Amino acid sequence: MTCQKNSDIKSLCLVFGLTCLLLFGICSLNGSVRGVQKSLTIATDATLAPFEFQSVGKLQGFDIELVNAIAAAAGFQVKYESMPFSGMIPALQAHSIDAAVSSITITEERAKTVSFSRPYFKSGLAIVVRVDNQDITNFESLKNKKIAVQIGTTAADKAKTAPGAVIRTFDDTPIALQELLNGNVDAVVNDQAVVLYAIKSRNLQGLKIVGQLLTQEYYGISTPKNSPNLNLINKGLTKVLKNGSYTQIYKKWFNAAPPELPEKLSFHKENTQSSSSGIFTSISLIFKYFPMLLQGALITLILTAVSGMIGLIGGSLLGIVRLSQITPIRWAARAYIDFFRGTPMLVQIFMIYFGIPALAQELGFTFTFDRFVAAVMALSLNSVAYIAEIVRAGIQSIESGQSEAAQSLGLSSVQTMLSVIFPQAFRRILPPLGNEFIAMLKNTSLVAVIGLEELFRKGQLIVAENYRAFEFYASVAVVYLCLTLLSSQAFSRLETSMNPLKQRKAKV
Ligand code: ARG
């Protein structure tokens, strides 16, 4: 008995000892790796050739090679993380990344929230138009014109200052340029080196740069405010600038000798204090921007109502067609439903808004889309497919005795469908229709990608302006929640009002 107990204790000790050894081993291995080289997570928005982009799945560009050279010179490792440009400053504020490299212009406003390395690239904003455009020649002639920009960039800020201009914001620069090529806007404002590269090597021959540079800017690598890594990055950058690697990388990408770079930008010292924070500032900011959010909510509601109406009419017809006796018609309806239910709505939106005009252009004619029309089209084509299936199931759930009875009373099959089957089926399909409506209300946020300023896009624009990600995405979520709660309330009332049993009870 005691012997057995002893051996049990021994084997327990052995397991415990081995586990400790293993844990210690892992820790010390980790420690030694860290001791040798620090690893920094650096975010990049790889959509901006020649600075950061992907080629055959590999990250490359001037910024990437420069950061790799800096890392080698300063002795740290880099882990790149892909991130949309407009999310970088909030991510730095939240300390979810160690640094960001994405041709980020050092601005006074940004320097209040994040820290910047010494400048590493001299740049400026340029105006791009289609080659056949003669009336835009400089910044003044952008007055009352439609301009496409990337959200959250210095170009977006500059374009806003053109009097009467209508600004359309896109998630990345290639989409903004595509928008110009498709003829939906008159001009694009963007970093000059990016546009030059796009025109030269990206098959965008239909575009040209006009006028002088609108600004003079410098790019910097940004880190969270006063991050200890900033020193390391600056040391590496200074080394790379001195030892000739910078010139080599610059020549490789721009085929020219690099210009002189300042060591610091003048406002750097003045703005070392971080931007004001605190609950009161947050609340007052939310109040300040709330009307903007409400404008977005209104667009969201209109989008949902219009697309919902089209979806309901189209879906009901398609649902009936889906039950047709004629096989090819039935199959065509089935193919439509399968396509729109089986492909992501985001892809459908891109196909409609960017794909169709691009295809038309290749076929030799110009065709442009209004963003609202494109958004309604994408949303309603999609909901037609879902509602058709809901309607079909509703119709099939009505007992066959009903149509037999109607027909024996002398009603035609169309009359039977319209006055007997459909009204009963409609009552049954109200709950799933309510679900579909709520899903569509939330799906409207996807059309932000084509620059339509609905609720979510308004939120993104506000965050791009004041970098208060939590406050404004939370506010956006609350407004969506209010809209969906109100809609589900409206649907349950409609359900009650259409339920004959409940109506009778209410009367009694
Ligand atoms: N330099 C501009 C800015 O800082 C645009 C940078 C956009 N970068 C990008 N990777 N998309 O506002």
Coordinates of C-alpha atoms and ligand atoms in Angstrom, one line a residue:
M1 CA 0.0 0.0 0.0
T2 CA 2.7 2.5 1.1
C3 CA 4.9 1.3 -1.7
Q4 CA 2.2 2.0 -4.2
K5 CA 1.6 5.5 -2.6
N6 CA 5.3 6.3 -2.8
S7 CA 5.7 5.4 -6.4
D8 CA 2.6 7.6 -7.2
I9 CA 4.2 10.5 -5.4
K10 CA 7.4 9.9 -7.3
S11 CA 5.8 9.8 -10.7
L12 CA 3.8 13.0 -9.8
C13 CA 7.0 14.7 -8.8
L14 CA 8.6 13.5 -12.1
V15 CA 5.8 14.9 -14.2
F16 CA 5.8 18.2 -12.2
G17 CA 9.6 18.5 -12.6
L18 CA 9.5 17.8 -16.3
T19 CA 6.7 20.4 -16.8
C20 CA 8.7 23.0 -14.9
L21 CA 11.8 22.2 -17.0
L22 CA 9.9 22.5 -20.2
L23 CA 8.3 25.8 -19.2
F24 CA 11.7 27.2 -18.0
G25 CA 13.2 26.0 -21.3
I26 CA 10.5 27.8 -23.4
C27 CA 10.8 30.9 -21.3
S28 CA 14.6 31.1 -21.5
L29 CA 14.5 30.3 -25.2
N30 CA 12.0 33.1 -25.8
G31 CA 14.1 35.4 -23.6
S32 CA 17.3 34.7 -25.4
V33 CA 15.6 35.3 -28.8
R34 CA 14.3 38.6 -27.4
G35 CA 17.6 39.3 -25.9
V36 CA 19.3 38.9 -29.2
Q37 CA 16.8 40.9 -31.3
K38 CA 13.7 42.9 -30.6
S39 CA 10.8 42.3 -32.9
L40 CA 8.6 45.2 -33.9
T41 CA 5.1 44.9 -35.4
I42 CA 4.9 47.5 -38.2
A43 CA 1.6 48.2 -39.9
T44 CA 1.4 49.0 -43.6
D45 CA -1.3 49.6 -46.2
A46 CA 0.1 47.8 -49.2
T47 CA -2.0 49.5 -51.8
L48 CA 0.4 52.4 -52.6
A49 CA 2.9 51.5 -55.2
P50 CA 5.8 52.3 -55.4
F51 CA 6.0 52.8 -51.6
E52 CA 4.2 49.7 -50.3
F53 CA 2.4 47.1 -52.4
Q54 CA 2.2 43.5 -53.1
S55 CA 3.5 41.8 -56.1
V56 CA 2.7 38.1 -56.6
G57 CA 1.8 38.0 -52.9
K58 CA 5.1 39.5 -51.8
L59 CA 5.3 42.8 -49.9
Q60 CA 7.6 45.3 -51.6
G61 CA 8.3 48.9 -52.3
F62 CA 10.5 51.8 -51.3
D63 CA 9.1 52.0 -47.7
I64 CA 9.5 48.3 -47.2
E65 CA 13.1 48.1 -48.4
L66 CA 13.9 51.2 -46.3
V67 CA 12.4 49.7 -43.1
N68 CA 14.2 46.5 -43.8
A69 CA 17.5 48.4 -44.1
I70 CA 16.7 50.4 -40.9
A71 CA 15.9 47.2 -39.0
A72 CA 19.2 45.6 -40.2
A73 CA 21.1 48.8 -39.2
A74 CA 19.5 49.2 -35.8
G75 CA 19.3 45.4 -35.0
F76 CA 15.6 44.7 -34.7
Q77 CA 13.3 42.3 -36.6
V78 CA 10.2 43.4 -38.4
K79 CA 6.8 41.7 -38.5
Y80 CA 4.6 43.5 -41.1
E81 CA 0.9 43.7 -40.4
S82 CA -1.5 44.8 -43.2
M83 CA -3.9 47.5 -42.2
P84 CA -6.1 50.1 -43.9
F85 CA -4.5 53.5 -43.9
S86 CA -7.3 55.2 -42.1
G87 CA -7.0 52.7 -39.2
M88 CA -3.3 53.3 -38.5
I89 CA -3.4 56.3 -36.2
P90 CA -6.1 54.7 -34.1
A91 CA -4.1 51.5 -33.9
L92 CA -1.0 53.4 -32.9
Q93 CA -3.0 55.2 -30.2
A94 CA -4.3 51.9 -28.9
H95 CA -0.7 50.5 -28.9
S96 CA -1.8 47.5 -31.0
I97 CA 1.1 48.1 -33.3
D98 CA 4.7 49.3 -32.6
A99 CA 5.0 51.5 -35.7
A100 CA 3.4 52.3 -39.0
V101 CA 5.1 52.8 -42.4
S102 CA 2.8 53.8 -45.2
S103 CA 4.0 57.0 -46.8
I104 CA 2.5 58.8 -43.8
T105 CA 2.9 62.6 -44.1
I106 CA 4.2 64.2 -41.0
T107 CA 1.5 66.8 -40.1
E108 CA 1.1 69.1 -37.2
E109 CA -2.3 67.6 -36.4
R110 CA -1.1 64.0 -36.5
A111 CA 2.0 64.9 -34.4
K112 CA -0.4 65.7 -31.6
T113 CA -1.6 62.1 -31.4
V114 CA 1.4 60.0 -32.6
S115 CA 5.2 60.4 -32.8
F116 CA 7.1 60.6 -36.0
S117 CA 10.6 59.5 -37.0
R118 CA 12.9 62.0 -38.7
P119 CA 11.6 62.7 -42.3
Y120 CA 12.6 60.0 -44.8
F121 CA 10.9 61.1 -48.0
K122 CA 10.1 64.5 -49.7
S123 CA 6.7 64.5 -51.4
G124 CA 3.8 66.7 -52.5
L125 CA 0.2 66.5 -53.7
A126 CA -0.6 66.6 -57.3
I127 CA -3.9 66.9 -59.3
V128 CA -4.7 64.1 -61.7
V129 CA -7.3 64.3 -64.5
R130 CA -8.2 62.3 -67.6
V131 CA -6.0 63.2 -70.7
D132 CA -9.0 64.7 -72.5
N133 CA -9.8 67.1 -69.7
Q134 CA -8.8 70.7 -70.6
D135 CA -10.6 72.8 -68.0
I136 CA -8.8 71.7 -64.9
T137 CA -5.3 73.2 -64.9
N138 CA -4.6 74.2 -61.3
F139 CA -6.1 74.1 -57.8
E140 CA -8.4 77.1 -58.5
S141 CA -10.0 75.3 -61.4
L142 CA -11.1 72.4 -59.0
K143 CA -13.9 74.8 -57.9
N144 CA -17.3 73.0 -58.0
K145 CA -15.6 69.8 -59.4
K146 CA -16.0 66.2 -58.3
I147 CA -12.8 65.0 -56.7
A148 CA -11.9 61.5 -55.6
V149 CA -9.4 61.0 -52.7
Q150 CA -8.3 58.3 -50.3
I151 CA -10.0 58.6 -46.9
G152 CA -7.9 60.0 -44.1
T153 CA -5.1 61.4 -46.2
T154 CA -3.6 64.8 -46.6
A155 CA -5.0 64.8 -50.1
A156 CA -8.5 64.5 -48.6
D157 CA -7.9 67.5 -46.4
K158 CA -6.5 69.6 -49.2
A159 CA -9.3 68.7 -51.6
K160 CA -11.9 69.8 -49.0
T161 CA -10.5 73.3 -49.2
A162 CA -11.5 73.7 -52.9
P163 CA -14.6 75.9 -52.9
G164 CA -17.8 74.1 -53.9
A165 CA -15.9 70.8 -54.7
V166 CA -17.8 67.5 -54.1
I167 CA -15.4 65.1 -52.4
R168 CA -15.7 61.4 -52.8
T169 CA -13.6 59.3 -50.4
F170 CA -12.4 55.8 -51.1
D171 CA -10.6 53.3 -49.0
D172 CA -7.5 53.2 -51.2
T173 CA -5.8 55.1 -54.0
P174 CA -6.2 52.6 -56.8
I175 CA -10.0 52.7 -56.4
A176 CA -9.9 56.6 -56.5
L177 CA -7.9 56.4 -59.7
Q178 CA -10.3 53.8 -61.2
E179 CA -13.1 56.2 -60.3
L180 CA -11.4 58.9 -62.4
L181 CA -10.8 56.5 -65.3
N182 CA -14.4 55.5 -65.2
G183 CA -15.5 59.1 -65.6
N184 CA -17.3 59.3 -62.3
V185 CA -15.2 62.2 -61.0
D186 CA -13.3 65.1 -62.6
A187 CA -10.0 64.8 -60.7
V188 CA -8.0 62.9 -58.1
V189 CA -5.7 64.5 -55.6
N190 CA -2.9 62.3 -54.5
D191 CA 0.8 62.0 -53.7
Q192 CA 2.7 62.9 -56.8
A193 CA 5.2 60.0 -56.8
V194 CA 2.3 57.5 -56.5
V195 CA 0.5 59.0 -59.4
L196 CA 3.6 59.2 -61.6
Y197 CA 4.3 55.5 -60.9
A198 CA 0.7 54.6 -61.6
I199 CA 0.7 56.4 -64.9
K200 CA 4.1 55.0 -66.0
S201 CA 3.9 51.4 -64.9
R202 CA 0.3 50.6 -64.1
N203 CA -1.3 50.9 -67.4
L204 CA -3.2 54.1 -66.5
Q205 CA -2.3 55.9 -69.7
G206 CA -5.6 57.7 -69.8
L207 CA -4.5 60.0 -66.9
K208 CA -2.2 63.0 -66.6
I209 CA -0.9 65.3 -63.9
V210 CA -1.8 69.0 -64.2
G211 CA -0.5 72.2 -62.5
Q212 CA 2.0 72.7 -59.8
L213 CA 2.4 70.6 -56.7
L214 CA -0.2 71.7 -54.2
T215 CA 1.9 71.0 -51.1
Q216 CA 5.3 70.1 -49.9
E217 CA 5.2 67.2 -47.5
Y218 CA 7.6 64.8 -45.8
Y219 CA 6.9 61.2 -44.8
G220 CA 7.8 59.8 -41.5
I221 CA 7.6 56.4 -39.7
S222 CA 5.1 56.8 -36.9
T223 CA 5.0 55.2 -33.5
P224 CA 2.7 55.6 -30.5
K225 CA 3.3 58.9 -28.7
N226 CA 6.8 59.0 -27.1
S227 CA 7.4 55.3 -27.8
P228 CA 10.8 53.9 -26.7
N229 CA 11.2 52.4 -30.2
L230 CA 11.3 55.8 -31.8
N231 CA 14.9 56.2 -30.8
L232 CA 15.8 52.8 -32.3
I233 CA 14.1 53.6 -35.5
N234 CA 15.7 57.1 -35.8
K235 CA 19.2 55.6 -35.1
G236 CA 18.7 53.1 -37.8
L237 CA 17.3 55.7 -40.2
T238 CA 20.2 58.0 -39.6
K239 CA 22.7 55.2 -40.2
V240 CA 20.9 54.2 -43.4
L241 CA 20.9 57.8 -44.6
K242 CA 24.6 58.1 -43.9
N243 CA 26.0 54.8 -45.2
G244 CA 24.6 55.1 -48.7
S245 CA 21.8 52.5 -48.5
Y246 CA 19.2 55.2 -48.6
T247 CA 20.5 56.6 -51.8
Q248 CA 20.7 53.1 -53.3
I249 CA 17.1 52.3 -52.5
Y250 CA 15.9 55.7 -53.6
K251 CA 17.7 55.3 -57.0
K252 CA 16.3 51.8 -57.4
W253 CA 12.7 53.0 -57.1
F254 CA 12.8 56.6 -58.4
N255 CA 15.7 56.5 -60.8
A256 CA 17.0 59.8 -59.5
A257 CA 19.3 61.1 -56.7
P258 CA 17.5 61.7 -53.4
P259 CA 16.7 65.3 -52.4
E260 CA 18.0 66.9 -49.2
L261 CA 16.0 65.9 -46.2
P262 CA 15.6 68.1 -43.0
E263 CA 16.5 66.4 -39.7
K264 CA 13.3 67.6 -38.1
L265 CA 10.2 69.5 -39.0
S266 CA 9.7 72.8 -37.2
F267 CA 6.4 72.0 -35.5
H268 CA 7.8 68.9 -33.9
K269 CA 9.0 70.6 -30.7
E270 CA 5.9 72.7 -30.3
N271 CA 3.5 69.8 -30.2
T272 CA 4.9 67.3 -27.8
Q273 CA 1.8 67.4 -25.7
S274 CA -0.7 64.8 -26.6
S275 CA -4.2 65.7 -27.8
S276 CA -6.7 66.4 -25.1
S277 CA -8.5 63.4 -23.8
G278 CA -11.1 62.6 -21.0
I279 CA -14.7 61.8 -20.8
F280 CA -15.9 65.4 -21.2
T281 CA -13.9 66.0 -24.4
S282 CA -15.4 62.7 -25.7
I283 CA -18.9 63.7 -24.9
S284 CA -18.6 67.2 -26.4
L285 CA -17.0 65.7 -29.5
I286 CA -19.9 63.2 -29.9
F287 CA -22.4 66.1 -29.5
K288 CA -20.5 68.1 -32.1
Y289 CA -20.5 65.4 -34.7
F290 CA -23.9 63.9 -34.0
P291 CA -25.7 65.8 -36.7
M292 CA -23.2 64.3 -39.2
L293 CA -24.0 60.8 -37.9
L294 CA -27.7 61.5 -38.2
Q295 CA -27.3 62.6 -41.9
G296 CA -25.6 59.3 -42.5
A297 CA -28.4 57.5 -40.7
L298 CA -30.9 59.2 -43.0
I299 CA -29.0 57.9 -46.1
T300 CA -28.9 54.4 -44.5
L301 CA -32.7 54.5 -43.9
I302 CA -33.5 55.8 -47.4
L303 CA -31.2 53.1 -49.0
T304 CA -32.8 50.4 -46.9
A305 CA -36.4 51.6 -47.7
V306 CA -35.8 51.9 -51.4
S307 CA -33.9 48.7 -51.8
G308 CA -36.4 46.9 -49.5
M309 CA -39.3 48.0 -51.6
I310 CA -37.6 46.9 -54.9
G311 CA -36.5 43.7 -53.2
L312 CA -40.0 42.9 -52.0
I313 CA -41.7 43.5 -55.3
G314 CA -38.9 41.7 -57.3
G315 CA -38.6 39.0 -54.8
S316 CA -42.3 38.2 -54.7
L317 CA -42.4 38.0 -58.5
L318 CA -39.3 35.8 -58.6
G319 CA -40.6 33.6 -55.8
I320 CA -43.7 33.0 -57.9
V321 CA -41.7 32.4 -61.1
R322 CA -39.5 30.0 -59.1
L323 CA -42.7 27.7 -58.9
S324 CA -43.4 28.0 -62.6
Q325 CA -44.4 24.8 -64.5
I326 CA -42.0 25.8 -67.3
T327 CA -38.6 24.2 -66.6
P328 CA -36.3 26.8 -68.3
I329 CA -38.0 29.7 -66.5
R330 CA -37.7 27.8 -63.2
W331 CA -34.1 27.1 -63.8
A332 CA -33.3 30.7 -64.8
A333 CA -34.9 31.9 -61.5
R334 CA -32.9 29.3 -59.6
A335 CA -29.6 30.4 -61.3
Y336 CA -30.3 34.1 -60.4
I337 CA -31.0 33.1 -56.8
D338 CA -27.9 30.9 -56.6
F339 CA -25.7 33.6 -58.0
F340 CA -26.8 36.4 -55.7
R341 CA -26.9 34.2 -52.6
G342 CA -23.7 32.4 -53.3
T343 CA -21.4 35.4 -53.9
P344 CA -20.4 38.0 -51.3
M345 CA -22.3 41.3 -51.5
L346 CA -19.1 43.2 -51.4
V347 CA -17.9 41.6 -54.6
Q348 CA -21.3 42.3 -56.2
I349 CA -21.0 46.0 -55.2
F350 CA -17.5 46.2 -56.8
M351 CA -18.7 44.4 -59.9
I352 CA -21.6 46.8 -60.4
Y353 CA -19.9 50.1 -59.5
F354 CA -16.4 49.5 -60.9
G355 CA -16.7 46.5 -63.1
I356 CA -19.6 47.5 -65.4
P357 CA -18.2 51.0 -66.3
A358 CA -14.7 49.5 -66.9
L359 CA -16.2 46.8 -69.1
A360 CA -18.2 49.4 -71.0
Q361 CA -15.1 51.5 -71.6
E362 CA -13.2 48.5 -72.9
L363 CA -16.1 47.9 -75.3
G364 CA -15.7 51.5 -76.5
F365 CA -18.5 53.5 -74.9
T366 CA -18.6 55.6 -71.7
F367 CA -21.0 54.6 -69.0
T368 CA -21.0 56.0 -65.5
F369 CA -23.0 55.1 -62.5
D370 CA -24.5 57.3 -59.8
R371 CA -23.3 56.0 -56.5
F372 CA -26.7 55.9 -55.0
V373 CA -28.2 54.1 -58.0
A374 CA -25.3 51.6 -57.9
A375 CA -25.8 51.0 -54.1
V376 CA -29.6 50.5 -54.5
M377 CA -29.0 48.2 -57.4
A378 CA -26.5 46.0 -55.4
L379 CA -28.7 45.9 -52.3
S380 CA -31.9 45.2 -54.2
L381 CA -30.5 42.6 -56.6
N382 CA -29.3 40.8 -53.5
S383 CA -32.4 41.1 -51.5
V384 CA -34.6 40.0 -54.5
A385 CA -32.7 36.6 -54.3
Y386 CA -33.3 36.2 -50.6
I387 CA -36.9 37.4 -50.6
A388 CA -37.7 35.1 -53.6
E389 CA -36.8 32.1 -51.5
I390 CA -38.8 33.4 -48.5
V391 CA -41.8 34.0 -50.7
R392 CA -41.5 30.6 -52.4
A393 CA -41.4 28.8 -49.0
G394 CA -44.4 30.9 -47.9
I395 CA -46.4 29.9 -50.9
Q396 CA -45.5 26.3 -50.6
S397 CA -46.6 26.3 -47.0
I398 CA -50.2 27.1 -47.9
E399 CA -52.3 23.9 -48.1
S400 CA -53.1 22.7 -51.6
G401 CA -56.8 22.5 -50.6
Q402 CA -56.9 26.3 -50.7
S403 CA -56.1 26.6 -54.4
E404 CA -58.4 23.6 -55.2
A405 CA -61.3 25.4 -53.4
A406 CA -60.5 28.7 -55.1
Q407 CA -60.4 27.1 -58.5
S408 CA -63.6 25.2 -57.9
L409 CA -65.2 28.6 -57.2
G410 CA -64.2 29.6 -60.7
L411 CA -61.1 31.7 -60.0
S412 CA -58.3 31.7 -62.5
S413 CA -54.8 30.6 -61.4
V414 CA -53.6 34.3 -61.3
Q415 CA -56.7 35.3 -59.3
T416 CA -56.1 32.3 -57.0
M417 CA -52.5 33.4 -56.4
L418 CA -53.2 37.1 -55.9
S419 CA -56.4 36.9 -53.8
V420 CA -56.2 33.6 -52.0
I421 CA -52.6 32.2 -51.7
F422 CA -50.4 35.3 -51.6
P423 CA -52.3 37.2 -48.9
Q424 CA -52.1 34.1 -46.6
A425 CA -48.5 33.4 -47.4
F426 CA -47.6 37.0 -46.8
R427 CA -48.7 36.8 -43.2
R428 CA -46.6 33.7 -42.7
I429 CA -43.5 35.3 -44.3
L430 CA -43.6 38.5 -42.3
P431 CA -41.1 37.3 -39.6
P432 CA -38.4 36.2 -42.1
L433 CA -39.1 39.3 -44.1
G434 CA -38.4 41.3 -41.0
N435 CA -35.1 39.5 -40.6
E436 CA -34.2 40.2 -44.2
F437 CA -35.0 43.9 -43.7
I438 CA -32.8 44.1 -40.6
A439 CA -30.0 42.3 -42.4
M440 CA -30.2 44.7 -45.3
L441 CA -30.2 47.7 -43.0
K442 CA -26.8 46.5 -41.6
N443 CA -25.5 45.5 -45.0
T444 CA -25.9 49.0 -46.2
S445 CA -22.6 49.7 -44.4
L446 CA -20.9 47.7 -47.2
V447 CA -21.6 50.4 -49.7
A448 CA -19.2 52.6 -47.9
V449 CA -16.6 51.1 -50.2
I450 CA -18.0 53.1 -53.1
G451 CA -17.8 56.3 -51.1
L452 CA -21.5 56.7 -50.4
E453 CA -21.7 58.6 -47.1
E454 CA -24.1 56.5 -45.2
L455 CA -23.9 55.9 -41.4
F456 CA -20.7 53.8 -41.3
R457 CA -18.8 56.0 -43.8
K458 CA -19.7 59.1 -41.8
G459 CA -18.3 57.4 -38.8
Q460 CA -15.1 56.6 -40.7
L461 CA -14.8 60.2 -41.9
I462 CA -15.2 61.5 -38.4
V463 CA -12.5 59.2 -37.1
A464 CA -10.2 60.2 -39.9
E465 CA -10.7 63.8 -38.8
N466 CA -10.2 63.5 -35.0
Y467 CA -8.8 59.9 -34.4
R468 CA -11.4 59.1 -31.8
A469 CA -12.0 55.5 -32.9
F470 CA -13.7 54.2 -29.9
E471 CA -16.1 57.0 -29.3
F472 CA -17.3 57.2 -32.9
Y473 CA -17.5 53.6 -33.8
A474 CA -19.4 53.0 -30.6
S475 CA -21.8 55.9 -31.5
V476 CA -22.2 54.4 -35.0
A477 CA -23.1 51.0 -33.4
V478 CA -25.6 52.6 -31.1
V479 CA -27.3 54.4 -34.0
Y480 CA -27.5 51.1 -36.0
L481 CA -28.9 49.4 -32.9
C482 CA -31.6 52.1 -32.5
L483 CA -32.5 51.7 -36.2
T484 CA -32.7 47.9 -36.0
L485 CA -34.7 47.9 -32.8
L486 CA -37.2 50.3 -34.3
S487 CA -37.5 48.2 -37.4
S488 CA -38.1 45.0 -35.5
Q489 CA -40.7 46.8 -33.4
A490 CA -42.4 48.0 -36.5
F491 CA -42.4 44.5 -38.0
S492 CA -43.9 42.9 -34.9
R493 CA -46.7 45.5 -34.9
L494 CA -47.4 44.8 -38.5
E495 CA -47.5 41.1 -37.7
T496 CA -50.0 41.7 -34.9
S497 CA -52.1 43.9 -37.1
M498 CA -52.2 41.2 -39.8
N499 CA -53.1 38.3 -37.4
P500 CA -56.9 37.8 -37.5
L501 CA -56.9 36.0 -34.2
K502 CA -55.2 38.8 -32.3
Q503 CA -57.3 41.4 -34.1
R504 CA -60.5 39.6 -32.9
K505 CA -59.1 39.4 -29.4
A506 CA -58.4 43.1 -29.5
K507 CA -61.9 43.9 -30.6
V508 CA -63.4 41.7 -27.8
Ligands
ARG1 N1 0.9 60.8 -47.7 C1 -0.5 60.7 -47.6 C2 -0.9 61.0 -46.2 O1 -0.2 60.8 -45.3 C3 -1.1 59.5 -48.1 C4 -0.6 58.2 -47.7 C5 -1.4 57.0 -48.0 N2 -0.7 55.8 -47.8 C6 -1.1 54.6 -48.1 N3 -0.3 53.5 -47.9 N4 -2.3 54.4 -48.6 O2 -2.0 61.4 -45.9

